[in-house]
Each structure stands twice: as C-alpha cells, then as structure tokens.
Amino acid sequence: MTAPITTTEAWARLAALAARPDAAAIRRRIEADPNRFARFSRSGAGLLLDLSRTAIDESLLSALLDLADAAHVREAFAAMARGEIANPTEHRAALHMALRAPADAGFRARTAEGWEDASSLVADELSRMEAFVHAVHEGRLRGATGAPFASVVNIGIGGSDLGPAMVTEALSSIQPRLAAHYVSNVDGHAIAPVLAALDPARTLILVASKTFTTQETMANAAVARAWLVSALGEGAVATHVAALSTNAKAVATFGATPEQTFGFRDWVGGRFSLWSPIGLGIALARGWSAFAQLLAGAHAMDRHALAAPSAENLPLLLALVHTWHATFQGRGAYACLPYDQRLARLPAWLQQLEMESNGKRVDVDGRAVTYPTAPVVFGEPGTNAQHSFMQLVHQSPAVVPADIIMVAQPDHGLAANHRILLAHALAQGAALALGRSGEEQEKAMLASGMAADEAARLAPHRHFPGDRPTIGIVLPRLTAHALGALLALYEHKVAMQAALWGINAFDQWGVELGKTLAAGTLPALETGDVGALDPATGGLASALRHLGG
Ligand code: F6P
C-alpha cells in the first residue's frame, strides 16, 4: 500500500497555499504583471494552453509540480504507455495510445496470458478498416440490391457513441462521404425516426459495442436488424451490418460476418475507444484521410505528454490546475465552453471521460478518499452558454471554473461572425477574472444619468465578484489533426489527475448496480408483479403500468 497523497509535504504546502487570503485572487495577479500571459501560457502538439486567467503564480505552480512528483504522475503515465496494468480492478492495461501510433511504434500490452503485440494488432485492424472504408466510398462494396451505400447508422452507447458522434460532428466542414446517424438511447424515440427516414437498401448499420452485451445497444441492434431483414431479407445482414467489438463470439451469434467485424482488445477502455474500430463511423462519414489525421494529431499529443518537461507539459498542467480547483479549492463543477458550434458534443464526450473515469470514492488500494475527486462537468457551445447558464458562473456564490476553447480560423467565410464569436470568448474570461465592483457599477450608472437611489439599489445586483478562473485552449483551426490533439489532451489530463488522486481512471463499477437492478425490474413491468421490487420502486412501477406503461 502506498501512503495516501494527503500525507506528502507537497499536499501540505498546497493546503497552506489554499488557505492564503489571496489564494483565489486573479484580478490582482493580472493587474500586477503585464507579462502574465507569456509566463503562464504554453504550447504543445499545435495547441496553446493559457493559464494566465487562473490564480496560478510561481509558488502555486511549483507546489503543484511537486505534488505531481510526489504522486509519481509521470511514472504512472509512462507505465500506462508501456502497457502495464493501469486498471488493477479489471487486470487490464490502458493502451489507447497504441491505437494512434505508427505501425512500428512497438506498443505492447500486458495481459493475463503475457505480453501482447499491441502495435501489430492495431496496424492489422486499421488496414482492414481502411480497405473497407475505401470499398464503400468507391462503390465496390454495395448493399444487397446492388445500390451503393449512402448512409451509415452507428448503434452504440457511452464510449461507443459519444466519441465517434462528437468527432463526426466536429469535422462537419469536411464534405460528407456518407450521411451519418448515431443512435444510442434505447428509447424507441431515438431509433424509430432515424430508420423511418432511411432507405434500407442504401444503409450500412454499425453495431458498436466493446462488450456486445450492452442491453440498450443489443435492443437497438435487433430493431435495426429486423428493419433490414423485413425490407431486404435475411441475406442482407451480411453486407449491411458491420460489428465493432472485442467480443467476436457474440458478434458471430448476432450474424455479422468476420469480414465485416472489426475488433480490438480489452486494453482499450470504452471512453478511450474512438480511435479504435469504434471510430469506423467517423471514417465512413468524413473519409479515411480525416480519420488518419485525427489519429496523427492524438499521437502528436501522446508524444508531447510523454516527453515534454513537467513545467511545459500541457496535459499535466491542465490536470494540476483542475486539481487545484476541484480538490484544494472545493470547486464541485466545471464548465466546458467550446467557442465553435462544431464542438457542440464535446461537453457530452468530456462528461463521460471525466466523470466515468474519475468520479471515484476510493483510491487504488480501496481506501476511501478524503478529498473531492472529479467535479461535475457540463457545458454548451459559446455563445449559447452565455444566454443560458453563464449568469450562475458570473454571480453565484459557487465558483465554477471554465475551460474556454477557441478556434482561431473558421472554415466558413463569415469573418464578421467569427470576430464576434472570438470577442465573446475573450470577454467571458475577462469578465470572470476581473469582475466589476458594486461601486464601479454604481459610478457607471450615475454617469449614465441614473438617479442616485436607483443606482445604489441596483449596485449589488450588478456587482461581478470576479476572481473566477478560466483556462484558455486555442486551436489554430479545427482540423482533424488539431481535434485529435485536443481530445488526447483531455484523455491524458484525466489519466494524470487519477494518478494525482491515487484512483483508478479505467474502471467504472459505479454504473453496474443500476444495470443489475434494471434487469430485475424488467419482469415486473412485463408481468405487473412488483413483489420483487422495493415498495417505493414497486409503487412507481405500478403507477406506470396503470398509465399504460
Ligand atoms: O455502462 C458503462 C459502459 O460500460 C461504458 O463504459 C461504455 O462506454 C458503455 O457502457 C458501452 O459499452 P459497450 O461498448 O460495451 O456497449
């Protein structure tokens, strides 16, 4: 057993820094230092990370870097890249970095049977995927009636949906090769309208499930299969369905052919799997070269994360500052604000990545942690967020840090719109950091001719406390390469935070109880016999049945 991180000298120093009266002061720090942006921004893998609008200073940075050393974050990260068991509760490596590395990178994964040549497995599967994608795009692979495929429907949930769906949308400036649809929810309202609008003869169905046992995905896959069979006959399944999974046996039972089954191993976690065959929908929708560029961008960030010195290391710095906010300042939530409409699903992807990975209550040794771990993550694209929840972020007593993601060059010709967008992105960070006092506001109201009593009455309502941190992340352009780097930045930030907190980022036992109870609840809804349910749940189930459920 390792000593809890709370017993280290670095932790005690950070706790003392957090107790300083000016621990959260940002405005004062910005006003005191004209070089603050240069001192607290860093570049790597084509991205810019700006920490200057947080309360970071030299002493805080040095204490945070000491914490990283005390927690052996770099060592844990390197061990993960070496394919060691990073997920001890499931005895698995976490080798998503192998998915985006060149074929000769030599990644190996430790498994129960010994070491596995991860890079070769990845290279083989990537070349099969590439051949499949080209065959579909070039019309060499057609549907049962001989019609070329025009649409692809990805059926999957969680990591088998959020990443590919988000990336497909993020790359929407690329001319689509196939129309892509993503169905995740078992709610029939999700799949029914998608299938109703499609021609089965021209539709490819991807069943994306690491385990191929997820109830929601299997139920939706059965619906899609029946839809294909009723229009085209049983024989159509072989050409119209591709399966993306680690469970070859279950895939074969479902009826996907080995030629259209794309596999990966359990050392790829679901929420880290968009780079694996689970990302096939991205390549089908946006083209193989976009998918290859996405992988290359992530690989560039992997190399940076492994090699850059700690004080220059983007994922580590992001992890440290977020940990300062969540753990030492008790900020229970943070907002993800992408100022690019194409990144609208980024917050949803990030929610799973952060909260399923690090929403943990015990450390790797099973001891209850005594400090907050992952905060709640939420978000919307800017500027929509400003007209929704940003009121709370500016003025609530709860301080909510935010990541503001900006893209310098748009892929449209509406230069004026883009300047307005960026002006808002910059101004939000400034307003949150600098605030505006009640007196300043009162003065401005008086100067605009407002009566003194009205100005005094309104001043507290119009007071912006400021000292609210934002982290800026800048992409020169939303290319597939830059997107890959951005997503890998967050993946590594999450893995490094887990190392700081001493928790396992790669299991998700917290989702299991609900699944088990749902399995026991289904018969009650089918039969109306609620006797096996607890009285509260049984009462609600009976009420639903009574109303026709
Ligand atoms: O229930 C949570 C989870 O296991 C996620 O971790 C995963 O991304 C999702 O379900 C889907 O799992 P699968 O790809 O095996 O269907």
Coordinates of C-alpha atoms and ligand atoms in Angstrom, one line a residue:
M1 CA 0.0 0.0 0.0
T2 CA 1.2 3.4 -0.8
A3 CA 1.0 6.3 1.7
P4 CA -2.0 8.5 0.9
I5 CA -1.1 11.5 -1.1
T6 CA -2.5 13.7 1.7
T7 CA 0.4 12.7 3.8
T8 CA 3.0 14.2 1.5
E9 CA 4.8 17.5 2.0
A10 CA 3.6 18.8 -1.3
W11 CA 0.0 18.3 -0.3
A12 CA 0.5 20.1 3.0
R13 CA 2.1 23.0 1.0
L14 CA -0.8 23.2 -1.3
A15 CA -3.3 23.1 1.6
A16 CA -1.4 26.1 3.1
L17 CA -1.4 27.9 -0.2
A18 CA -5.2 27.3 -0.5
A19 CA -5.6 28.9 2.9
R20 CA -3.9 32.1 1.9
P21 CA -6.3 35.0 1.9
D22 CA -5.5 35.8 -1.8
A23 CA -5.5 32.1 -2.9
A24 CA -8.2 32.7 -5.4
A25 CA -7.3 36.2 -6.4
I26 CA -7.0 36.6 -10.2
R27 CA -7.6 40.2 -10.9
R28 CA -4.9 41.4 -8.6
R29 CA -2.4 38.9 -10.2
I30 CA -3.4 40.0 -13.7
E31 CA -3.1 43.7 -12.8
A32 CA 0.3 43.2 -11.2
D33 CA 2.0 41.5 -14.1
P34 CA 1.9 42.7 -17.7
N35 CA 3.8 39.5 -18.7
R36 CA 1.3 37.2 -17.1
F37 CA 0.1 35.7 -20.4
A38 CA 3.6 34.9 -21.5
R39 CA 4.6 33.4 -18.2
F40 CA 1.5 31.2 -17.8
S41 CA 0.7 30.0 -21.3
R42 CA 2.3 27.0 -23.0
S43 CA 2.2 25.4 -26.4
G44 CA 2.5 21.8 -27.5
A45 CA 1.3 19.5 -30.3
G46 CA -0.1 22.5 -32.1
L47 CA -2.3 23.7 -29.2
L48 CA -2.0 26.7 -26.9
L49 CA -2.9 26.4 -23.2
D50 CA -3.5 29.6 -21.3
L51 CA -3.5 29.5 -17.5
S52 CA -3.0 33.2 -17.0
R53 CA -6.6 33.8 -16.1
T54 CA -6.5 31.4 -13.1
A55 CA -4.9 32.2 -9.7
I56 CA -1.7 30.4 -10.6
D57 CA 1.5 32.1 -9.6
E58 CA 5.1 30.8 -9.3
S59 CA 4.7 29.4 -5.8
L60 CA 1.5 27.6 -6.7
L61 CA 2.9 26.2 -9.9
S62 CA 6.0 24.9 -8.1
A63 CA 3.9 23.3 -5.3
L64 CA 1.6 21.7 -8.0
L65 CA 4.6 20.3 -9.8
D66 CA 5.9 18.9 -6.6
L67 CA 2.6 17.2 -6.0
A68 CA 2.9 15.6 -9.4
D69 CA 6.3 14.3 -8.4
A70 CA 5.1 13.1 -5.0
A71 CA 2.2 11.2 -6.7
H72 CA 4.6 9.8 -9.4
V73 CA 2.3 11.0 -12.1
R74 CA 4.9 10.9 -14.9
E75 CA 6.0 7.4 -13.8
A76 CA 2.4 6.2 -13.8
F77 CA 1.8 7.7 -17.2
A78 CA 4.9 6.1 -18.6
A79 CA 3.9 2.7 -17.2
M80 CA 0.5 3.1 -18.8
A81 CA 2.2 3.7 -22.1
R82 CA 4.5 0.7 -21.6
G83 CA 1.3 -1.4 -21.4
E84 CA 1.5 -2.2 -17.7
I85 CA -1.7 -2.9 -15.8
A86 CA -3.2 0.6 -15.4
N87 CA -6.6 -0.8 -14.4
P88 CA -6.0 -3.1 -11.5
T89 CA -9.6 -3.9 -10.6
E90 CA -10.1 -5.4 -14.0
H91 CA -6.4 -6.5 -14.5
R92 CA -6.2 -4.5 -17.8
A93 CA -3.7 -2.3 -19.5
A94 CA -5.0 1.1 -20.8
L95 CA -3.3 1.4 -24.2
H96 CA -5.4 3.8 -26.2
M97 CA -2.1 5.4 -27.2
A98 CA -1.2 2.3 -29.3
L99 CA -4.3 3.0 -31.4
R100 CA -2.9 6.1 -32.9
A101 CA 0.8 5.3 -33.0
P102 CA 2.7 4.3 -36.2
A103 CA 2.7 0.6 -37.0
D104 CA 6.3 0.3 -35.9
A105 CA 5.8 2.0 -32.6
G106 CA 6.3 -1.3 -30.7
F107 CA 3.5 -0.9 -28.1
R108 CA 2.9 -4.0 -26.1
A109 CA 0.1 -4.7 -23.6
R110 CA 0.4 -6.8 -20.5
T111 CA -2.5 -9.4 -20.4
A112 CA -3.3 -12.4 -18.3
E113 CA -1.6 -14.6 -20.9
G114 CA 1.5 -12.5 -21.1
W115 CA 2.6 -9.6 -23.3
E116 CA 0.7 -8.9 -26.5
D117 CA 2.0 -7.0 -29.5
A118 CA -0.5 -4.2 -29.5
S119 CA 1.0 -2.2 -32.4
S120 CA 0.7 -5.1 -34.8
L121 CA -2.9 -5.9 -33.8
V122 CA -3.7 -2.2 -34.3
A123 CA -2.0 -2.0 -37.7
D124 CA -3.8 -5.1 -39.0
E125 CA -7.2 -3.8 -37.9
L126 CA -6.5 -0.3 -39.2
S127 CA -5.6 -1.6 -42.7
R128 CA -8.8 -3.8 -42.7
M129 CA -10.8 -0.7 -41.7
E130 CA -9.2 1.4 -44.4
A131 CA -9.8 -1.2 -47.1
F132 CA -13.5 -1.4 -46.0
V133 CA -13.9 2.4 -46.0
H134 CA -12.4 2.7 -49.5
A135 CA -14.5 -0.1 -50.8
V136 CA -17.7 1.5 -49.5
H137 CA -16.7 5.0 -50.8
E138 CA -15.7 3.8 -54.2
G139 CA -18.9 1.7 -54.5
R140 CA -17.0 -1.6 -54.7
L141 CA -18.9 -2.7 -51.7
R142 CA -22.6 -2.3 -52.2
G143 CA -25.8 -3.3 -50.5
A144 CA -27.9 -6.4 -51.1
T145 CA -29.8 -4.8 -54.1
G146 CA -26.6 -3.6 -55.7
A147 CA -27.2 0.0 -54.6
P148 CA -24.2 1.9 -53.2
F149 CA -24.4 2.9 -49.5
A150 CA -25.5 6.4 -48.9
S151 CA -26.0 6.4 -45.1
V152 CA -24.4 4.9 -42.0
V153 CA -26.1 4.3 -38.7
N154 CA -23.9 3.8 -35.7
I155 CA -25.7 1.9 -32.9
G156 CA -23.8 2.1 -29.6
I157 CA -23.9 3.9 -26.3
G158 CA -21.4 5.6 -23.9
G159 CA -17.9 5.4 -25.4
S160 CA -19.3 3.5 -28.4
D161 CA -21.3 6.6 -29.3
L162 CA -20.1 9.8 -27.7
G163 CA -16.6 10.0 -29.2
P164 CA -17.5 9.0 -32.7
A165 CA -20.7 11.1 -32.8
M166 CA -18.8 14.2 -31.4
V167 CA -15.9 13.8 -33.8
T168 CA -18.2 13.2 -36.8
E169 CA -20.0 16.5 -36.0
A170 CA -16.7 18.3 -35.2
L171 CA -15.4 17.5 -38.7
S172 CA -18.6 18.6 -40.4
S173 CA -16.7 21.1 -42.5
I174 CA -15.3 18.1 -44.4
Q175 CA -17.6 17.2 -47.3
P176 CA -19.6 14.1 -46.0
R177 CA -18.9 10.8 -47.8
L178 CA -21.9 9.1 -46.2
A179 CA -24.7 10.7 -44.2
A180 CA -24.0 9.6 -40.6
H181 CA -26.6 8.9 -37.8
Y182 CA -25.8 8.0 -34.3
V183 CA -28.4 6.1 -32.2
S184 CA -27.6 5.5 -28.5
N185 CA -30.7 5.7 -26.3
V186 CA -32.8 2.5 -26.0
D187 CA -35.8 4.9 -26.1
G188 CA -37.6 4.0 -29.3
H189 CA -38.0 7.7 -30.0
A190 CA -34.3 7.6 -30.8
I191 CA -34.1 4.9 -33.4
A192 CA -37.6 5.0 -34.9
P193 CA -37.3 8.3 -36.7
V194 CA -33.8 7.6 -37.9
L195 CA -34.8 4.4 -39.6
A196 CA -38.0 5.8 -40.9
A197 CA -36.1 8.4 -42.8
L198 CA -33.7 6.0 -44.4
D199 CA -33.7 3.6 -47.4
P200 CA -32.5 0.2 -46.1
A201 CA -31.1 -0.7 -49.5
R202 CA -28.6 2.1 -49.1
T203 CA -27.9 2.0 -45.4
L204 CA -25.0 0.5 -43.5
I205 CA -25.6 -0.4 -39.9
L206 CA -22.6 -0.3 -37.5
V207 CA -23.2 -2.2 -34.2
A208 CA -20.6 -0.6 -31.9
S209 CA -20.2 -2.3 -28.6
K210 CA -17.0 -3.2 -26.8
T211 CA -18.7 -6.0 -24.9
F212 CA -21.5 -6.7 -27.4
T213 CA -23.7 -7.3 -24.3
T214 CA -24.9 -3.8 -23.5
Q215 CA -28.7 -4.2 -23.2
E216 CA -29.6 -0.8 -24.9
T217 CA -27.3 -1.4 -27.9
M218 CA -28.4 -5.0 -28.4
A219 CA -32.1 -4.0 -28.3
N220 CA -31.5 -1.2 -30.9
A221 CA -29.3 -3.6 -33.0
A222 CA -32.2 -6.1 -33.0
V223 CA -34.6 -3.4 -34.2
A224 CA -32.2 -2.3 -37.0
R225 CA -31.6 -5.9 -38.0
A226 CA -35.3 -6.6 -38.2
W227 CA -35.8 -3.4 -40.3
L228 CA -33.1 -4.6 -42.7
V229 CA -34.5 -8.2 -42.9
S230 CA -38.0 -7.1 -43.4
A231 CA -37.0 -4.9 -46.4
L232 CA -34.2 -6.9 -47.9
G233 CA -34.3 -10.5 -46.5
E234 CA -32.1 -12.3 -44.1
G235 CA -29.2 -12.4 -46.5
A236 CA -28.8 -8.6 -46.4
V237 CA -27.4 -8.7 -42.9
A238 CA -24.0 -9.9 -44.2
T239 CA -23.4 -6.8 -46.3
H240 CA -25.4 -4.2 -44.4
V241 CA -24.1 -4.8 -40.9
A242 CA -20.6 -4.3 -39.6
A243 CA -19.7 -5.1 -36.0
L244 CA -17.2 -3.2 -33.9
S245 CA -16.3 -5.1 -30.8
T246 CA -13.9 -7.1 -28.6
N247 CA -16.4 -9.9 -28.3
A248 CA -16.0 -11.9 -31.6
K249 CA -18.2 -14.8 -30.3
A250 CA -21.3 -12.6 -29.6
V251 CA -20.8 -10.8 -32.9
A252 CA -20.9 -14.1 -34.8
T253 CA -24.1 -15.1 -33.0
F254 CA -25.6 -11.8 -34.0
G255 CA -24.8 -12.6 -37.6
A256 CA -22.1 -10.1 -38.7
T257 CA -19.6 -11.7 -41.0
P258 CA -15.9 -12.0 -40.0
E259 CA -15.1 -9.8 -43.0
Q260 CA -17.3 -7.0 -41.5
T261 CA -16.2 -7.5 -37.9
F262 CA -13.5 -5.1 -36.7
G263 CA -12.0 -6.0 -33.4
F264 CA -10.0 -4.6 -30.6
R265 CA -8.8 -5.7 -27.2
D266 CA -9.9 -5.1 -23.6
W267 CA -6.9 -2.8 -23.1
V268 CA -9.0 -0.2 -24.9
G269 CA -11.4 1.4 -22.4
G270 CA -14.8 2.3 -23.8
R271 CA -14.5 6.0 -23.3
F272 CA -11.0 5.9 -24.8
S273 CA -12.1 3.9 -27.9
L274 CA -13.0 6.4 -30.6
W275 CA -9.5 5.8 -32.1
S276 CA -10.3 2.1 -32.4
P277 CA -12.7 0.3 -34.8
I278 CA -15.4 2.1 -32.7
G279 CA -14.4 5.2 -34.8
L280 CA -15.3 3.5 -38.1
G281 CA -18.4 5.7 -38.4
I282 CA -16.0 8.8 -38.4
A283 CA -14.0 7.4 -41.3
L284 CA -17.1 6.3 -43.3
A285 CA -18.7 9.8 -42.8
R286 CA -15.6 12.0 -43.2
G287 CA -13.2 10.0 -45.2
W288 CA -10.2 7.8 -44.3
S289 CA -7.7 10.6 -44.5
A290 CA -9.6 12.7 -41.9
F291 CA -9.6 9.7 -39.6
A292 CA -5.9 9.1 -40.2
Q293 CA -5.2 12.8 -39.4
L294 CA -7.3 12.6 -36.2
L295 CA -5.1 9.7 -35.1
A296 CA -1.9 11.6 -36.1
G297 CA -3.0 14.6 -34.0
A298 CA -3.6 12.4 -31.0
H299 CA -0.3 10.8 -31.5
A300 CA 1.4 14.2 -31.5
M301 CA -0.2 14.9 -28.2
D302 CA 0.9 11.5 -26.9
R303 CA 4.5 12.2 -27.7
H304 CA 4.3 15.6 -26.1
A305 CA 2.7 14.2 -23.0
L306 CA 5.4 11.5 -22.6
A307 CA 8.3 13.7 -23.5
A308 CA 7.7 17.4 -22.6
P309 CA 9.2 18.5 -19.2
S310 CA 6.6 18.8 -16.5
A311 CA 6.6 22.6 -16.4
E312 CA 5.9 22.6 -20.2
N313 CA 3.6 19.6 -20.3
L314 CA 0.1 20.6 -21.4
P315 CA -1.9 17.6 -20.0
L316 CA 0.0 17.7 -16.8
L317 CA -0.5 21.5 -16.3
L318 CA -4.2 21.1 -17.2
A319 CA -4.5 18.3 -14.7
L320 CA -2.8 20.2 -12.0
V321 CA -4.8 23.4 -12.3
H322 CA -8.0 21.5 -12.5
T323 CA -7.0 19.5 -9.4
W324 CA -6.2 22.8 -7.6
H325 CA -9.7 24.0 -8.4
A326 CA -11.5 20.7 -7.6
T327 CA -9.6 19.4 -4.7
F328 CA -7.9 22.4 -3.0
Q329 CA -10.5 25.0 -3.7
G330 CA -13.5 22.7 -3.5
R331 CA -15.0 23.7 -6.8
G332 CA -17.5 21.0 -7.4
A333 CA -18.2 21.7 -11.1
Y334 CA -16.5 23.0 -14.1
A335 CA -17.9 24.2 -17.5
C336 CA -16.6 23.2 -20.9
L337 CA -17.3 26.1 -23.2
P338 CA -16.2 25.3 -26.8
Y339 CA -16.5 28.5 -28.9
D340 CA -17.1 26.5 -32.1
Q341 CA -20.5 25.2 -32.9
R342 CA -19.0 22.1 -34.4
L343 CA -17.8 21.1 -31.0
A344 CA -21.3 21.1 -29.6
R345 CA -21.0 17.5 -28.4
L346 CA -17.6 18.0 -26.8
P347 CA -19.0 18.6 -23.3
A348 CA -21.0 15.3 -23.5
W349 CA -17.9 13.4 -24.5
L350 CA -16.0 15.1 -21.8
Q351 CA -18.6 14.2 -19.2
Q352 CA -18.1 10.5 -19.7
L353 CA -14.4 10.9 -19.9
E354 CA -14.1 12.8 -16.7
M355 CA -17.0 11.6 -14.6
E356 CA -16.9 7.9 -15.5
S357 CA -13.1 7.8 -15.2
N358 CA -12.6 9.9 -12.0
G359 CA -15.9 10.0 -10.2
K360 CA -14.5 7.6 -7.6
R361 CA -14.7 7.4 -3.8
V362 CA -11.9 5.0 -3.1
D363 CA -8.2 5.0 -4.1
V364 CA -6.5 2.2 -5.9
D365 CA -5.9 0.4 -2.6
G366 CA -9.6 0.6 -1.7
R367 CA -9.3 3.3 0.9
A368 CA -12.0 6.0 1.0
V369 CA -10.5 9.2 -0.3
T370 CA -10.7 12.2 2.0
Y371 CA -10.8 14.8 -0.8
P372 CA -13.0 15.7 -3.7
T373 CA -12.2 13.9 -7.0
A374 CA -13.8 14.6 -10.4
P375 CA -16.1 17.6 -10.4
V376 CA -19.4 17.7 -12.3
V377 CA -18.7 18.7 -15.9
F378 CA -21.2 20.4 -18.0
G379 CA -21.2 22.7 -21.0
E380 CA -22.6 24.1 -24.2
P381 CA -21.0 25.9 -27.1
G382 CA -20.3 29.6 -26.6
T383 CA -22.1 31.9 -27.2
N384 CA -25.2 29.9 -26.4
A385 CA -23.9 29.2 -22.9
Q386 CA -23.8 32.9 -22.2
H387 CA -27.6 33.1 -22.8
S388 CA -28.2 30.2 -20.6
F389 CA -26.2 29.2 -17.5
M390 CA -23.4 31.8 -17.5
Q391 CA -25.4 34.0 -15.1
L392 CA -24.6 31.5 -12.4
V393 CA -21.0 31.3 -13.4
H394 CA -20.6 35.1 -13.2
Q395 CA -22.5 35.7 -10.0
S396 CA -23.4 32.6 -8.0
P397 CA -21.7 32.2 -4.6
A398 CA -20.5 28.9 -6.1
V399 CA -17.3 29.4 -8.1
V400 CA -17.4 27.3 -11.3
P401 CA -14.1 27.3 -13.3
A402 CA -14.5 27.0 -17.1
D403 CA -12.4 25.8 -20.0
I404 CA -12.8 28.2 -22.9
I405 CA -11.9 26.5 -26.2
M406 CA -11.2 28.8 -29.1
V407 CA -10.5 28.2 -32.8
A408 CA -8.5 30.9 -34.5
Q409 CA -9.5 30.3 -38.1
P410 CA -13.0 29.3 -39.1
D411 CA -13.9 27.1 -42.0
H412 CA -16.6 29.5 -43.3
G413 CA -16.4 32.8 -45.0
L414 CA -18.3 34.8 -42.4
A415 CA -15.4 36.8 -40.9
A416 CA -17.6 39.2 -39.0
N417 CA -19.4 36.4 -37.2
H418 CA -16.2 34.8 -36.3
R419 CA -14.8 38.0 -34.8
I420 CA -17.9 38.5 -32.8
L421 CA -17.6 34.9 -31.6
L422 CA -14.0 35.3 -30.5
A423 CA -14.7 38.7 -28.9
H424 CA -17.3 37.0 -26.7
A425 CA -14.9 34.1 -25.9
L426 CA -12.2 36.5 -24.8
A427 CA -14.6 38.8 -22.9
Q428 CA -16.2 36.0 -20.9
G429 CA -12.8 35.1 -19.5
A430 CA -12.0 38.7 -18.8
A431 CA -15.4 39.4 -17.1
L432 CA -15.0 36.3 -15.0
A433 CA -11.4 37.1 -13.9
L434 CA -11.6 40.8 -13.4
G435 CA -15.3 41.2 -12.3
R436 CA -16.6 44.7 -11.6
S437 CA -17.3 46.0 -8.1
G438 CA -20.6 47.4 -7.0
E439 CA -19.0 50.8 -6.6
E440 CA -17.7 50.7 -10.2
Q441 CA -21.1 49.7 -11.4
E442 CA -22.8 52.5 -9.3
K443 CA -20.4 55.1 -10.7
A444 CA -21.2 53.9 -14.3
M445 CA -24.9 54.1 -13.6
L446 CA -24.6 57.6 -12.2
A447 CA -22.5 58.7 -15.2
S448 CA -25.3 57.4 -17.5
G449 CA -27.7 59.7 -15.7
M450 CA -29.4 57.2 -13.4
A451 CA -31.0 58.6 -10.2
A452 CA -28.7 58.1 -7.2
D453 CA -31.1 56.0 -5.1
E454 CA -31.8 53.7 -8.1
A455 CA -28.1 53.3 -8.8
A456 CA -27.5 52.4 -5.2
R457 CA -30.4 49.9 -5.2
L458 CA -29.1 48.2 -8.3
A459 CA -25.4 48.2 -7.5
P460 CA -25.3 44.9 -5.5
H461 CA -27.3 43.2 -8.3
R462 CA -24.9 44.4 -10.9
H463 CA -21.8 43.5 -8.9
F464 CA -19.5 41.0 -10.6
P465 CA -17.2 39.4 -7.9
G466 CA -14.5 38.4 -10.4
D467 CA -11.6 36.1 -9.5
R468 CA -13.4 33.3 -11.4
P469 CA -10.9 31.1 -13.2
T470 CA -11.0 30.2 -16.9
I471 CA -8.5 28.1 -18.8
G472 CA -8.0 29.0 -22.4
I473 CA -7.3 26.4 -25.1
V474 CA -6.6 27.6 -28.6
L475 CA -6.6 25.6 -31.8
P476 CA -5.3 27.3 -34.9
R477 CA -8.1 25.7 -36.9
L478 CA -10.5 22.8 -36.3
T479 CA -8.7 20.3 -38.4
A480 CA -8.8 16.6 -37.8
H481 CA -5.2 16.8 -36.6
A482 CA -5.9 19.6 -34.1
L483 CA -9.1 17.8 -32.9
G484 CA -7.1 14.6 -32.2
A485 CA -4.6 16.6 -30.2
L486 CA -7.3 18.3 -28.2
L487 CA -9.1 15.1 -27.3
A488 CA -5.8 13.4 -26.4
L489 CA -5.0 16.4 -24.2
Y490 CA -8.2 15.8 -22.2
E491 CA -7.6 12.0 -22.1
H492 CA -4.2 12.5 -20.6
K493 CA -5.3 15.2 -18.3
V494 CA -7.9 12.7 -16.9
A495 CA -5.3 9.9 -16.5
M496 CA -2.8 12.2 -14.8
Q497 CA -5.5 13.5 -12.4
A498 CA -6.3 9.9 -11.5
A499 CA -2.6 9.4 -10.7
L500 CA -2.6 12.6 -8.5
W501 CA -5.7 11.4 -6.6
G502 CA -4.4 7.8 -6.4
I503 CA -7.5 6.4 -8.1
N504 CA -8.2 4.1 -11.0
A505 CA -9.4 6.0 -14.0
F506 CA -10.1 3.0 -16.1
D507 CA -12.9 1.1 -14.3
Q508 CA -16.5 2.1 -13.9
W509 CA -18.1 -0.1 -11.2
G510 CA -20.5 2.7 -10.4
V511 CA -22.6 2.0 -13.4
E512 CA -23.2 -1.6 -12.6
L513 CA -25.8 -1.6 -9.8
G514 CA -28.3 0.3 -11.9
K515 CA -27.8 -2.2 -14.7
T516 CA -28.4 -5.2 -12.3
L517 CA -31.5 -3.6 -10.9
A518 CA -32.9 -2.8 -14.3
A519 CA -32.6 -6.5 -15.2
G520 CA -34.6 -7.4 -12.2
T521 CA -37.1 -4.6 -12.9
L522 CA -38.0 -5.5 -16.5
P523 CA -40.0 -8.7 -15.5
A524 CA -42.1 -6.5 -13.1
L525 CA -43.0 -4.2 -16.0
E526 CA -43.8 -7.2 -18.2
T527 CA -46.0 -9.1 -15.7
G528 CA -47.2 -6.4 -13.4
D529 CA -45.9 -8.4 -10.4
V530 CA -43.9 -5.8 -8.5
G531 CA -43.4 -8.0 -5.4
A532 CA -39.7 -8.4 -6.0
L533 CA -39.1 -4.6 -6.0
D534 CA -38.7 -2.4 -3.0
P535 CA -42.0 -0.8 -2.0
A536 CA -41.1 2.7 -3.4
T537 CA -39.9 1.5 -6.8
G538 CA -42.8 -1.1 -6.9
G539 CA -45.3 1.7 -6.3
L540 CA -43.9 3.8 -9.1
A541 CA -43.8 0.7 -11.4
S542 CA -47.4 0.0 -10.7
A543 CA -48.3 3.7 -11.4
L544 CA -46.6 3.5 -14.8
R545 CA -48.4 0.2 -15.6
H546 CA -51.6 1.8 -14.6
L547 CA -51.0 4.6 -17.0
G548 CA -50.3 2.1 -19.8
G549 CA -46.5 1.6 -19.4
Ligands
F6P1 O1 -22.1 1.2 -18.7 C1 -20.9 2.0 -19.0 C2 -20.2 1.5 -20.2 O2 -19.6 0.3 -19.9 C3 -19.2 2.5 -20.7 O3 -18.0 2.5 -20.0 C4 -19.1 2.1 -22.1 O4 -18.6 3.1 -22.9 C5 -20.6 1.9 -22.4 O5 -21.1 1.2 -21.3 C6 -20.9 1.0 -23.6 O6 -20.3 -0.3 -23.5 P1 -20.1 -1.2 -24.8 O7 -19.3 -0.5 -25.7 O8 -19.5 -2.5 -24.2 O9 -21.5 -1.4 -25.3

